[in-house]
Amino acid sequence: MINREEMRSKPEWSDWKWQLRNRITTPEALAEWINLTDDERQAIQETQAHFRWQITPYYASLMDPDDPNCPIRKQVVPKMDEMSDDLPLDALDPLEELAHSPVKNVVHNYGDRVAFIVAAECAVYCRYCLRKRMVGDSEYAMNKAELQEGIDYIARTPQIRDVLLTGGDPLILSDSNIEWIISRLRAIPHVEIIRIGSRLPVLNPFRITDSLCEIISKYHPIWVNTHYNHIKELTPEAALACDKITRSGAPLGNQTVLLKGVNNSSEILRDLFNGLVKMRVRPYYLYQAQLIGGTKHFRTTIEEGKKIMNELRGSTSGFAIPTYVLDTPYGKVPLTPDGYVQRDGEFVEVKSYSGKHWKEHNPID
Ligand SMILES: *Cc1c(COP(=O)(O)O)cnc(C)c1O
Ligand code: SF4
């Protein structure tokens, strides 16, 4: 088994390109980091035809070698549970993103903002991924001409004031390609803000280099959202990456997916959100896990999610609490309990996190 401390002390360890070049893609290579179970070995083979699989050495080093229920391991190592879903394993597009794409990889679902899928690749393939239908699929890769078509669409659509760069993972692109995209978007007068959504601060935090941060600082206002799901991911390397993004001037938010067996308890989420806030990362959304083939073992009920959100309200700072949302073809729907119970004549009845009711005088005009 690989000596984790020794690996971490090597100079190449903190080179983001080395991390990508040396990704784990075989059971033999993964067995160097963890004691693979028979279920995991079999699943690596059997899921191959449906969804790609690879892991950065950095992320593998966070796994518990002996515990198959380790929250890091569960997110990225295939399990036979993936094969026993009642949904089809391939080609699902639950948010009808294709129908909402006027040009390739530009999802225009809300009037004023678009999701622009600028890369189809990721550093690691998360087993619960919402965009399983496309991530890692060369059909969705974007060449320069296709990127230009997306930029042209945004340029001729004046109601778009907010462009979210997503994927795949936009930060898998080279600095020069990232700057090529961002500088062109910045030149469009009606594009007020550019957002970057990336899981690289989690999967390969060394990607947040000084030169990337310089690019970010040149084209403000840029907002960045990342995707931590568990406190075990909040390592010193991750904290440094987030600090660099914040110092580059981009407000940093976080999206978490509610995942059974990984983070479906208010204690685990409270620790994660408190840890993020300590790193000056604002928890933005908590996503209900989407109906995607091969992810049944990750799904909780919405009632469970609402209960967790209610418990969080009583146990941590307001800005450590994200909005719990369900994404639908009609947009994101907030599921966070709102406390409104009913109108009672001149009063409105509300309910606090602890279950206590209050009547507020609130006369109708
Ligand atoms: C989530 C999403 C956005 C951004 O939504 P916000 O609620 O503003 O963060 C934009 N477009 C699409 C298609 C999305 O799914
Ligand atoms: S990094 Fe994001 S887009 Fe890529 S596999 Fe993970 S969840 Fe999906």
mmCIF file of C-alpha atoms and ligand atoms in Angstrom:
data_model
loop_
_atom_site.group_PDB
_atom_site.id
_atom_site.type_symbol
_atom_site.label_atom_id
_atom_site.label_comp_id
_atom_site.label_asym_id
_atom_site.label_seq_id
_atom_site.Cartn_x
_atom_site.Cartn_y
_atom_site.Cartn_z
ATOM 1 C CA MET A 1 0.000 0.000 0.000
ATOM 2 C CA ILE A 2 1.158 3.539 -0.838
ATOM 3 C CA ASN A 3 2.551 5.601 2.013
ATOM 4 C CA ARG A 4 0.314 8.666 2.040
ATOM 5 C CA GLU A 5 2.702 10.909 3.957
ATOM 6 C CA GLU A 6 5.549 10.103 1.604
ATOM 7 C CA MET A 7 3.419 10.861 -1.449
ATOM 8 C CA ARG A 8 2.259 14.178 -0.032
ATOM 9 C CA SER A 9 5.826 15.308 0.533
ATOM 10 C CA LYS A 10 6.850 14.815 -3.107
ATOM 11 C CA PRO A 11 7.130 18.055 -5.090
ATOM 12 C CA GLU A 12 5.025 16.747 -8.008
ATOM 13 C CA TRP A 13 2.135 15.976 -5.637
ATOM 14 C CA SER A 14 1.062 19.618 -5.644
ATOM 15 C CA ASP A 15 1.255 19.962 -9.430
ATOM 16 C CA TRP A 16 -2.330 19.910 -10.706
ATOM 17 C CA LYS A 17 -1.308 18.536 -14.080
ATOM 18 C CA TRP A 18 0.623 15.711 -12.432
ATOM 19 C CA GLN A 19 -2.544 14.905 -10.478
ATOM 20 C CA LEU A 20 -4.521 14.674 -13.728
ATOM 21 C CA ARG A 21 -1.864 12.682 -15.607
ATOM 22 C CA ASN A 22 -1.619 10.192 -12.773
ATOM 23 C CA ARG A 23 -5.305 9.574 -12.240
ATOM 24 C CA ILE A 24 -6.318 6.127 -11.020
ATOM 25 C CA THR A 25 -8.185 4.235 -13.727
ATOM 26 C CA THR A 26 -7.730 0.551 -12.836
ATOM 27 C CA PRO A 27 -8.681 -1.594 -9.825
ATOM 28 C CA GLU A 28 -4.984 -2.493 -9.445
ATOM 29 C CA ALA A 29 -4.009 1.175 -9.106
ATOM 30 C CA LEU A 30 -6.840 1.857 -6.656
ATOM 31 C CA ALA A 31 -5.814 -1.183 -4.590
ATOM 32 C CA GLU A 32 -2.573 0.694 -3.917
ATOM 33 C CA TRP A 33 -4.615 3.216 -1.911
ATOM 34 C CA ILE A 34 -7.449 1.214 -0.339
ATOM 35 C CA ASN A 35 -8.363 -2.363 0.462
ATOM 36 C CA LEU A 36 -10.886 -2.857 -2.320
ATOM 37 C CA THR A 37 -13.932 -4.958 -1.527
ATOM 38 C CA ASP A 38 -15.185 -7.644 -3.926
ATOM 39 C CA ASP A 39 -18.267 -5.508 -4.514
ATOM 40 C CA GLU A 40 -16.154 -2.507 -5.530
ATOM 41 C CA ARG A 41 -13.939 -4.625 -7.810
ATOM 42 C CA GLN A 42 -16.927 -6.124 -9.569
ATOM 43 C CA ALA A 43 -18.660 -2.729 -9.841
ATOM 44 C CA ILE A 44 -15.603 -1.090 -11.403
ATOM 45 C CA GLN A 45 -15.848 -3.674 -14.203
ATOM 46 C CA GLU A 46 -19.610 -3.750 -14.611
ATOM 47 C CA THR A 47 -20.346 -0.015 -14.471
ATOM 48 C CA GLN A 48 -17.659 0.764 -17.049
ATOM 49 C CA ALA A 49 -20.033 0.512 -19.986
ATOM 50 C CA HIS A 50 -22.408 3.058 -18.400
ATOM 51 C CA PHE A 51 -20.327 5.747 -16.720
ATOM 52 C CA ARG A 52 -16.670 6.671 -16.693
ATOM 53 C CA TRP A 53 -14.538 6.156 -13.677
ATOM 54 C CA GLN A 54 -11.275 7.800 -12.564
ATOM 55 C CA ILE A 55 -9.900 9.363 -9.373
ATOM 56 C CA THR A 56 -7.077 11.828 -8.699
ATOM 57 C CA PRO A 57 -4.359 10.534 -6.351
ATOM 58 C CA TYR A 58 -5.097 13.531 -4.084
ATOM 59 C CA TYR A 59 -8.764 12.542 -3.655
ATOM 60 C CA ALA A 60 -7.824 8.855 -3.263
ATOM 61 C CA SER A 61 -5.453 9.832 -0.457
ATOM 62 C CA LEU A 62 -8.442 11.131 1.539
ATOM 63 C CA MET A 63 -10.159 7.728 1.518
ATOM 64 C CA ASP A 64 -10.246 5.437 4.501
ATOM 65 C CA PRO A 65 -8.345 2.343 3.286
ATOM 66 C CA ASP A 66 -10.375 -0.033 5.440
ATOM 67 C CA ASP A 67 -13.878 1.418 5.577
ATOM 68 C CA PRO A 68 -16.003 0.863 2.437
ATOM 69 C CA ASN A 69 -18.544 3.290 3.942
ATOM 70 C CA CYS A 70 -16.032 6.144 3.987
ATOM 71 C CA PRO A 71 -17.899 9.204 2.635
ATOM 72 C CA ILE A 72 -15.089 10.052 0.208
ATOM 73 C CA ARG A 73 -14.926 6.516 -1.104
ATOM 74 C CA LYS A 74 -18.684 6.263 -1.582
ATOM 75 C CA GLN A 75 -18.782 9.367 -3.765
ATOM 76 C CA VAL A 76 -16.301 8.110 -6.338
ATOM 77 C CA VAL A 77 -15.728 4.340 -6.127
ATOM 78 C CA PRO A 78 -18.376 2.331 -8.044
ATOM 79 C CA LYS A 79 -20.672 -0.007 -6.086
ATOM 80 C CA MET A 80 -22.850 -2.825 -7.378
ATOM 81 C CA ASP A 81 -25.822 -0.805 -6.055
ATOM 82 C CA GLU A 82 -25.428 1.295 -9.223
ATOM 83 C CA MET A 83 -26.499 -1.699 -11.300
ATOM 84 C CA SER A 84 -29.677 -2.353 -9.303
ATOM 85 C CA ASP A 85 -31.538 0.876 -9.940
ATOM 86 C CA ASP A 86 -35.062 0.802 -11.307
ATOM 87 C CA LEU A 87 -34.254 3.671 -13.684
ATOM 88 C CA PRO A 88 -32.431 3.131 -16.993
ATOM 89 C CA LEU A 89 -28.672 3.443 -16.534
ATOM 90 C CA ASP A 90 -27.967 5.497 -19.623
ATOM 91 C CA ALA A 91 -28.786 8.786 -21.262
ATOM 92 C CA LEU A 92 -31.047 10.504 -18.787
ATOM 93 C CA ASP A 93 -31.682 14.212 -19.016
ATOM 94 C CA PRO A 94 -34.068 14.816 -16.100
ATOM 95 C CA LEU A 95 -33.899 18.604 -16.367
ATOM 96 C CA GLU A 96 -34.602 18.568 -20.108
ATOM 97 C CA GLU A 97 -31.408 20.538 -20.612
ATOM 98 C CA LEU A 98 -31.188 19.493 -24.234
ATOM 99 C CA ALA A 99 -34.640 20.931 -24.935
ATOM 100 C CA HIS A 100 -33.558 24.197 -23.294
ATOM 101 C CA SER A 101 -30.369 24.528 -25.353
ATOM 102 C CA PRO A 102 -30.753 26.998 -28.237
ATOM 103 C CA VAL A 103 -27.163 26.235 -29.290
ATOM 104 C CA LYS A 104 -24.923 23.382 -28.232
ATOM 105 C CA ASN A 105 -24.237 23.310 -24.477
ATOM 106 C CA VAL A 106 -25.943 26.626 -23.662
ATOM 107 C CA VAL A 107 -28.851 25.881 -21.305
ATOM 108 C CA HIS A 108 -31.207 28.858 -21.319
ATOM 109 C CA ASN A 109 -33.840 28.011 -18.756
ATOM 110 C CA TYR A 110 -34.211 31.347 -16.940
ATOM 111 C CA GLY A 111 -34.573 34.565 -18.953
ATOM 112 C CA ASP A 112 -31.682 36.502 -17.458
ATOM 113 C CA ARG A 113 -29.084 33.752 -17.036
ATOM 114 C CA VAL A 114 -27.611 30.749 -18.810
ATOM 115 C CA ALA A 115 -25.567 27.702 -17.886
ATOM 116 C CA PHE A 116 -22.764 27.438 -20.455
ATOM 117 C CA ILE A 117 -21.268 23.935 -20.522
ATOM 118 C CA VAL A 118 -17.746 24.785 -21.690
ATOM 119 C CA ALA A 119 -16.103 21.427 -20.902
ATOM 120 C CA ALA A 120 -17.399 17.867 -20.804
ATOM 121 C CA GLU A 121 -14.498 16.427 -18.812
ATOM 122 C CA CYS A 122 -14.081 16.258 -15.036
ATOM 123 C CA ALA A 123 -11.101 15.487 -12.826
ATOM 124 C CA VAL A 124 -13.035 12.672 -11.144
ATOM 125 C CA TYR A 125 -16.403 11.153 -12.014
ATOM 126 C CA CYS A 126 -18.757 11.387 -9.043
ATOM 127 C CA ARG A 127 -21.074 8.392 -8.953
ATOM 128 C CA TYR A 128 -24.212 10.467 -8.289
ATOM 129 C CA CYS A 129 -23.541 13.023 -11.017
ATOM 130 C CA LEU A 130 -26.533 14.907 -12.361
ATOM 131 C CA ARG A 131 -24.978 15.240 -15.807
ATOM 132 C CA LYS A 132 -24.033 11.579 -16.184
ATOM 133 C CA ARG A 133 -25.520 11.624 -19.651
ATOM 134 C CA MET A 134 -22.756 13.903 -20.851
ATOM 135 C CA VAL A 135 -19.756 14.176 -18.529
ATOM 136 C CA GLY A 136 -16.745 12.435 -19.977
ATOM 137 C CA ASP A 137 -18.560 11.985 -23.311
ATOM 138 C CA SER A 138 -16.616 13.384 -26.268
ATOM 139 C CA GLU A 139 -19.875 14.210 -28.047
ATOM 140 C CA TYR A 140 -20.351 17.078 -25.579
ATOM 141 C CA ALA A 141 -16.766 18.354 -25.752
ATOM 142 C CA MET A 142 -16.538 21.913 -27.055
ATOM 143 C CA ASN A 143 -14.117 23.007 -29.746
ATOM 144 C CA LYS A 144 -13.291 26.676 -30.317
ATOM 145 C CA ALA A 145 -15.911 27.100 -33.046
ATOM 146 C CA GLU A 146 -18.632 25.665 -30.782
ATOM 147 C CA LEU A 147 -17.522 27.833 -27.872
ATOM 148 C CA GLN A 148 -17.675 30.823 -30.206
ATOM 149 C CA GLU A 149 -21.242 29.855 -31.195
ATOM 150 C CA GLY A 150 -22.240 29.843 -27.540
ATOM 151 C CA ILE A 151 -20.588 33.224 -26.993
ATOM 152 C CA ASP A 152 -22.323 34.590 -30.112
ATOM 153 C CA TYR A 153 -25.694 33.406 -28.804
ATOM 154 C CA ILE A 154 -25.057 35.179 -25.492
ATOM 155 C CA ALA A 155 -23.898 38.309 -27.345
ATOM 156 C CA ARG A 156 -27.075 38.504 -29.437
ATOM 157 C CA THR A 157 -29.397 37.814 -26.480
ATOM 158 C CA PRO A 158 -29.429 41.050 -24.462
ATOM 159 C CA GLN A 159 -31.563 39.742 -21.601
ATOM 160 C CA ILE A 160 -28.679 37.486 -20.445
ATOM 161 C CA ARG A 161 -26.920 39.295 -17.610
ATOM 162 C CA ASP A 162 -25.435 36.278 -15.797
ATOM 163 C CA VAL A 163 -23.365 33.505 -17.424
ATOM 164 C CA LEU A 164 -22.587 30.401 -15.408
ATOM 165 C CA LEU A 165 -19.603 28.460 -16.761
ATOM 166 C CA THR A 166 -20.169 24.821 -15.953
ATOM 167 C CA GLY A 167 -19.521 21.340 -17.289
ATOM 168 C CA GLY A 168 -18.093 18.831 -16.754
ATOM 169 C CA ASP A 169 -15.638 21.108 -15.061
ATOM 170 C CA PRO A 170 -14.580 24.439 -16.604
ATOM 171 C CA LEU A 171 -11.352 24.508 -14.582
ATOM 172 C CA ILE A 172 -10.175 21.333 -16.307
ATOM 173 C CA LEU A 173 -9.413 23.660 -19.237
ATOM 174 C CA SER A 174 -6.030 25.310 -19.602
ATOM 175 C CA ASP A 175 -5.528 28.843 -18.296
ATOM 176 C CA SER A 176 -5.315 30.155 -21.847
ATOM 177 C CA ASN A 177 -8.614 28.548 -22.867
ATOM 178 C CA ILE A 178 -10.307 29.823 -19.711
ATOM 179 C CA GLU A 179 -9.052 33.330 -20.405
ATOM 180 C CA TRP A 180 -10.126 33.020 -24.053
ATOM 181 C CA ILE A 181 -13.713 32.316 -22.921
ATOM 182 C CA ILE A 182 -13.901 34.782 -20.045
ATOM 183 C CA SER A 183 -12.371 37.691 -21.947
ATOM 184 C CA ARG A 184 -14.886 37.257 -24.773
ATOM 185 C CA LEU A 185 -17.803 37.117 -22.358
ATOM 186 C CA ARG A 186 -16.489 40.162 -20.505
ATOM 187 C CA ALA A 187 -16.462 42.100 -23.777
ATOM 188 C CA ILE A 188 -20.281 41.671 -24.059
ATOM 189 C CA PRO A 189 -21.794 44.802 -22.471
ATOM 190 C CA HIS A 190 -24.974 43.143 -21.118
ATOM 191 C CA VAL A 191 -23.099 40.314 -19.352
ATOM 192 C CA GLU A 192 -22.952 41.696 -15.822
ATOM 193 C CA ILE A 193 -21.588 38.707 -13.948
ATOM 194 C CA ILE A 194 -19.667 35.586 -14.879
ATOM 195 C CA ARG A 195 -19.825 32.583 -12.587
ATOM 196 C CA ILE A 196 -17.518 29.582 -12.527
ATOM 197 C CA GLY A 197 -18.861 26.312 -11.098
ATOM 198 C CA SER A 198 -16.054 23.854 -10.383
ATOM 199 C CA ARG A 199 -15.351 20.821 -8.232
ATOM 200 C CA LEU A 200 -11.604 21.104 -8.682
ATOM 201 C CA PRO A 201 -11.069 22.836 -5.296
ATOM 202 C CA VAL A 202 -12.373 19.520 -3.888
ATOM 203 C CA LEU A 203 -10.864 16.939 -6.272
ATOM 204 C CA ASN A 204 -7.586 18.621 -7.233
ATOM 205 C CA PRO A 205 -7.143 21.822 -5.189
ATOM 206 C CA PHE A 206 -3.703 22.416 -6.731
ATOM 207 C CA ARG A 207 -5.584 23.643 -9.826
ATOM 208 C CA ILE A 208 -6.072 26.964 -8.041
ATOM 209 C CA THR A 209 -2.740 28.402 -9.127
ATOM 210 C CA ASP A 210 -1.537 31.988 -8.892
ATOM 211 C CA SER A 211 -1.862 32.351 -12.660
ATOM 212 C CA LEU A 212 -5.498 31.178 -12.606
ATOM 213 C CA CYS A 213 -6.221 33.639 -9.804
ATOM 214 C CA GLU A 214 -4.634 36.428 -11.844
ATOM 215 C CA ILE A 215 -7.043 35.670 -14.682
ATOM 216 C CA ILE A 216 -9.993 35.743 -12.282
ATOM 217 C CA SER A 217 -8.869 39.070 -10.845
ATOM 218 C CA LYS A 218 -8.672 40.652 -14.325
ATOM 219 C CA TYR A 219 -12.303 40.098 -15.343
ATOM 220 C CA HIS A 220 -14.435 40.949 -12.324
ATOM 221 C CA PRO A 221 -17.181 40.635 -11.289
ATOM 222 C CA ILE A 222 -16.584 36.879 -11.265
ATOM 223 C CA TRP A 223 -18.265 34.624 -8.698
ATOM 224 C CA VAL A 224 -17.092 31.089 -8.015
ATOM 225 C CA ASN A 225 -19.126 28.164 -6.718
ATOM 226 C CA THR A 226 -17.573 24.903 -5.633
ATOM 227 C CA HIS A 227 -18.948 21.585 -4.441
ATOM 228 C CA TYR A 228 -17.922 20.119 -1.071
ATOM 229 C CA ASN A 229 -20.118 17.340 0.310
ATOM 230 C CA HIS A 230 -18.341 16.288 3.518
ATOM 231 C CA ILE A 231 -16.050 17.792 6.139
ATOM 232 C CA LYS A 232 -13.378 15.184 5.296
ATOM 233 C CA GLU A 233 -12.919 17.135 2.049
ATOM 234 C CA LEU A 234 -12.004 20.330 3.935
ATOM 235 C CA THR A 235 -8.261 19.649 4.021
ATOM 236 C CA PRO A 236 -5.456 22.220 4.439
ATOM 237 C CA GLU A 237 -4.917 22.009 0.649
ATOM 238 C CA ALA A 238 -8.600 22.744 0.042
ATOM 239 C CA ALA A 239 -8.525 25.629 2.512
ATOM 240 C CA LEU A 240 -5.537 27.131 0.705
ATOM 241 C CA ALA A 241 -7.285 26.828 -2.676
ATOM 242 C CA CYS A 242 -10.413 28.551 -1.336
ATOM 243 C CA ASP A 243 -8.344 31.263 0.308
ATOM 244 C CA LYS A 244 -6.615 31.979 -3.011
ATOM 245 C CA ILE A 245 -9.932 32.260 -4.848
ATOM 246 C CA THR A 246 -11.282 34.623 -2.204
ATOM 247 C CA ARG A 247 -8.115 36.730 -2.324
ATOM 248 C CA SER A 248 -8.468 36.970 -6.098
ATOM 249 C CA GLY A 249 -11.642 38.894 -5.324
ATOM 250 C CA ALA A 250 -14.285 36.324 -6.263
ATOM 251 C CA PRO A 251 -16.995 35.633 -3.668
ATOM 252 C CA LEU A 252 -16.948 31.886 -3.089
ATOM 253 C CA GLY A 253 -20.062 29.774 -2.605
ATOM 254 C CA ASN A 254 -20.673 26.052 -2.244
ATOM 255 C CA GLN A 255 -23.230 23.614 -3.573
ATOM 256 C CA THR A 256 -23.724 20.340 -1.720
ATOM 257 C CA VAL A 257 -25.733 17.358 -2.920
ATOM 258 C CA LEU A 258 -27.755 15.608 -0.209
ATOM 259 C CA LEU A 259 -26.500 12.010 -0.419
ATOM 260 C CA LYS A 260 -27.720 9.055 1.609
ATOM 261 C CA GLY A 261 -24.850 7.375 3.435
ATOM 262 C CA VAL A 262 -22.551 10.351 2.795
ATOM 263 C CA ASN A 263 -24.067 13.422 4.439
ATOM 264 C CA ASN A 264 -27.764 12.836 5.217
ATOM 265 C CA SER A 265 -27.770 14.026 8.812
ATOM 266 C CA SER A 266 -28.001 17.486 10.315
ATOM 267 C CA GLU A 267 -24.848 16.856 12.384
ATOM 268 C CA ILE A 268 -22.727 15.957 9.342
ATOM 269 C CA LEU A 269 -24.074 18.874 7.327
ATOM 270 C CA ARG A 270 -23.705 21.307 10.223
ATOM 271 C CA ASP A 271 -20.040 20.310 10.572
ATOM 272 C CA LEU A 272 -19.543 20.697 6.813
ATOM 273 C CA PHE A 273 -21.256 24.095 6.646
ATOM 274 C CA ASN A 274 -19.489 25.390 9.756
ATOM 275 C CA GLY A 275 -16.189 24.227 8.261
ATOM 276 C CA LEU A 276 -16.963 26.007 4.992
ATOM 277 C CA VAL A 277 -17.846 29.234 6.771
ATOM 278 C CA LYS A 278 -14.528 29.059 8.629
ATOM 279 C CA MET A 279 -12.880 28.926 5.193
ATOM 280 C CA ARG A 280 -15.011 31.952 4.176
ATOM 281 C CA VAL A 281 -17.063 29.842 1.774
ATOM 282 C CA ARG A 282 -20.796 30.571 1.842
ATOM 283 C CA PRO A 283 -23.071 27.493 1.641
ATOM 284 C CA TYR A 284 -25.345 28.361 -1.317
ATOM 285 C CA TYR A 285 -27.471 25.372 -2.310
ATOM 286 C CA LEU A 286 -28.188 21.940 -0.872
ATOM 287 C CA TYR A 287 -29.485 19.883 -3.797
ATOM 288 C CA GLN A 288 -32.011 17.124 -3.546
ATOM 289 C CA ALA A 289 -30.367 14.143 -5.348
ATOM 290 C CA GLN A 290 -31.769 13.943 -8.872
ATOM 291 C CA LEU A 291 -33.504 10.938 -10.443
ATOM 292 C CA ILE A 292 -30.571 9.578 -12.437
ATOM 293 C CA GLY A 293 -30.029 5.924 -13.290
ATOM 294 C CA GLY A 294 -27.577 4.158 -10.972
ATOM 295 C CA THR A 295 -28.044 6.576 -8.067
ATOM 296 C CA LYS A 296 -30.967 5.050 -6.163
ATOM 297 C CA HIS A 297 -28.731 4.136 -3.207
ATOM 298 C CA PHE A 298 -27.863 7.850 -2.788
ATOM 299 C CA ARG A 299 -31.405 9.235 -2.756
ATOM 300 C CA THR A 300 -33.168 10.408 0.395
ATOM 301 C CA THR A 301 -36.795 11.477 0.611
ATOM 302 C CA ILE A 302 -37.593 15.168 0.376
ATOM 303 C CA GLU A 303 -39.270 14.907 3.802
ATOM 304 C CA GLU A 304 -35.952 13.780 5.293
ATOM 305 C CA GLY A 305 -34.191 16.724 3.634
ATOM 306 C CA LYS A 306 -36.739 19.169 5.040
ATOM 307 C CA LYS A 307 -36.358 17.730 8.520
ATOM 308 C CA ILE A 308 -32.575 18.125 8.297
ATOM 309 C CA MET A 309 -32.982 21.741 7.161
ATOM 310 C CA ASN A 310 -35.256 22.475 10.092
ATOM 311 C CA GLU A 311 -32.715 21.010 12.522
ATOM 312 C CA LEU A 312 -29.962 23.114 10.967
ATOM 313 C CA ARG A 313 -31.930 26.315 11.571
ATOM 314 C CA GLY A 314 -31.730 25.756 15.305
ATOM 315 C CA SER A 315 -28.096 24.709 15.383
ATOM 316 C CA THR A 316 -25.927 27.093 13.388
ATOM 317 C CA SER A 317 -25.495 30.631 12.021
ATOM 318 C CA GLY A 318 -27.957 31.774 9.375
ATOM 319 C CA PHE A 319 -25.296 32.254 6.710
ATOM 320 C CA ALA A 320 -24.050 28.692 7.276
ATOM 321 C CA ILE A 321 -27.419 27.414 6.029
ATOM 322 C CA PRO A 322 -27.884 26.944 2.278
ATOM 323 C CA THR A 323 -31.214 26.883 0.451
ATOM 324 C CA TYR A 324 -32.440 23.313 -0.033
ATOM 325 C CA VAL A 325 -33.582 22.991 -3.649
ATOM 326 C CA LEU A 326 -35.028 20.541 -6.105
ATOM 327 C CA ASP A 327 -33.962 21.214 -9.678
ATOM 328 C CA THR A 328 -36.779 20.723 -12.205
ATOM 329 C CA PRO A 329 -37.234 21.411 -15.927
ATOM 330 C CA TYR A 330 -39.038 24.598 -14.797
ATOM 331 C CA GLY A 331 -36.160 25.833 -12.631
ATOM 332 C CA LYS A 332 -34.978 25.296 -9.080
ATOM 333 C CA VAL A 333 -37.676 24.952 -6.447
ATOM 334 C CA PRO A 334 -36.816 25.880 -2.829
ATOM 335 C CA LEU A 335 -37.731 23.162 -0.326
ATOM 336 C CA THR A 336 -36.350 24.842 2.782
ATOM 337 C CA PRO A 337 -39.180 24.953 5.348
ATOM 338 C CA ASP A 338 -40.484 28.515 5.434
ATOM 339 C CA GLY A 339 -42.299 28.556 8.772
ATOM 340 C CA TYR A 340 -45.510 30.102 7.406
ATOM 341 C CA VAL A 341 -48.482 28.146 8.751
ATOM 342 C CA GLN A 342 -51.658 30.051 7.923
ATOM 343 C CA ARG A 343 -53.515 33.324 8.018
ATOM 344 C CA ASP A 344 -55.896 33.717 10.932
ATOM 345 C CA GLY A 345 -57.927 36.901 10.431
ATOM 346 C CA GLU A 346 -55.705 39.884 11.300
ATOM 347 C CA PHE A 347 -52.862 37.535 12.232
ATOM 348 C CA VAL A 348 -50.410 35.249 10.485
ATOM 349 C CA GLU A 349 -49.447 32.093 12.317
ATOM 350 C CA VAL A 350 -45.800 30.969 11.995
ATOM 351 C CA LYS A 351 -43.833 28.031 13.385
ATOM 352 C CA SER A 352 -40.229 28.191 14.643
ATOM 353 C CA TYR A 353 -37.567 25.505 14.191
ATOM 354 C CA SER A 354 -38.307 24.248 17.700
ATOM 355 C CA GLY A 355 -41.980 23.715 16.818
ATOM 356 C CA LYS A 356 -43.300 26.696 18.811
ATOM 357 C CA HIS A 357 -46.105 28.633 17.135
ATOM 358 C CA TRP A 358 -46.340 32.434 17.083
ATOM 359 C CA LYS A 359 -49.120 34.732 15.888
ATOM 360 C CA GLU A 360 -47.914 37.956 14.280
ATOM 361 C CA HIS A 361 -50.333 40.858 13.849
ATOM 362 C CA ASN A 362 -50.400 41.353 10.077
ATOM 363 C CA PRO A 363 -53.573 43.110 8.922
ATOM 364 C CA ILE A 364 -54.654 42.856 5.280
ATOM 365 C CA ASP A 365 -54.490 46.246 3.498
HETATM 366 C C1 LIG B 1 -28.977 26.431 -11.633
HETATM 367 C C2 LIG B 1 -29.045 27.036 -12.930
HETATM 368 C C3 LIG B 1 -28.765 28.391 -13.115
HETATM 369 C C4 LIG B 1 -28.367 29.299 -11.974
HETATM 370 O O1 LIG B 1 -29.404 29.384 -11.049
HETATM 371 P P1 LIG B 1 -29.255 30.283 -9.736
HETATM 372 O O2 LIG B 1 -30.439 29.925 -8.919
HETATM 373 O O3 LIG B 1 -29.259 31.707 -10.191
HETATM 374 O O4 LIG B 1 -27.951 29.939 -9.097
HETATM 375 C C5 LIG B 1 -28.878 28.904 -14.383
HETATM 376 N N1 LIG B 1 -29.258 28.135 -15.422
HETATM 377 C C6 LIG B 1 -29.537 26.834 -15.268
HETATM 378 C C7 LIG B 1 -29.958 26.045 -16.451
HETATM 379 C C8 LIG B 1 -29.422 26.231 -14.025
HETATM 380 O O5 LIG B 1 -29.689 24.924 -13.874
HETATM 381 S S1 SF4 B 2 -17.346 17.058 -10.856
HETATM 382 FE FE1 SF4 B 2 -19.507 17.704 -11.060
HETATM 383 S S2 SF4 B 2 -20.013 17.388 -13.226
HETATM 384 FE FE2 SF4 B 2 -18.122 16.221 -12.791
HETATM 385 S S3 SF4 B 2 -18.789 14.132 -12.268
HETATM 386 FE FE3 SF4 B 2 -18.601 15.284 -10.336
HETATM 387 S S4 SF4 B 2 -20.672 16.091 -9.977
HETATM 388 FE FE4 SF4 B 2 -20.571 15.496 -12.148
#
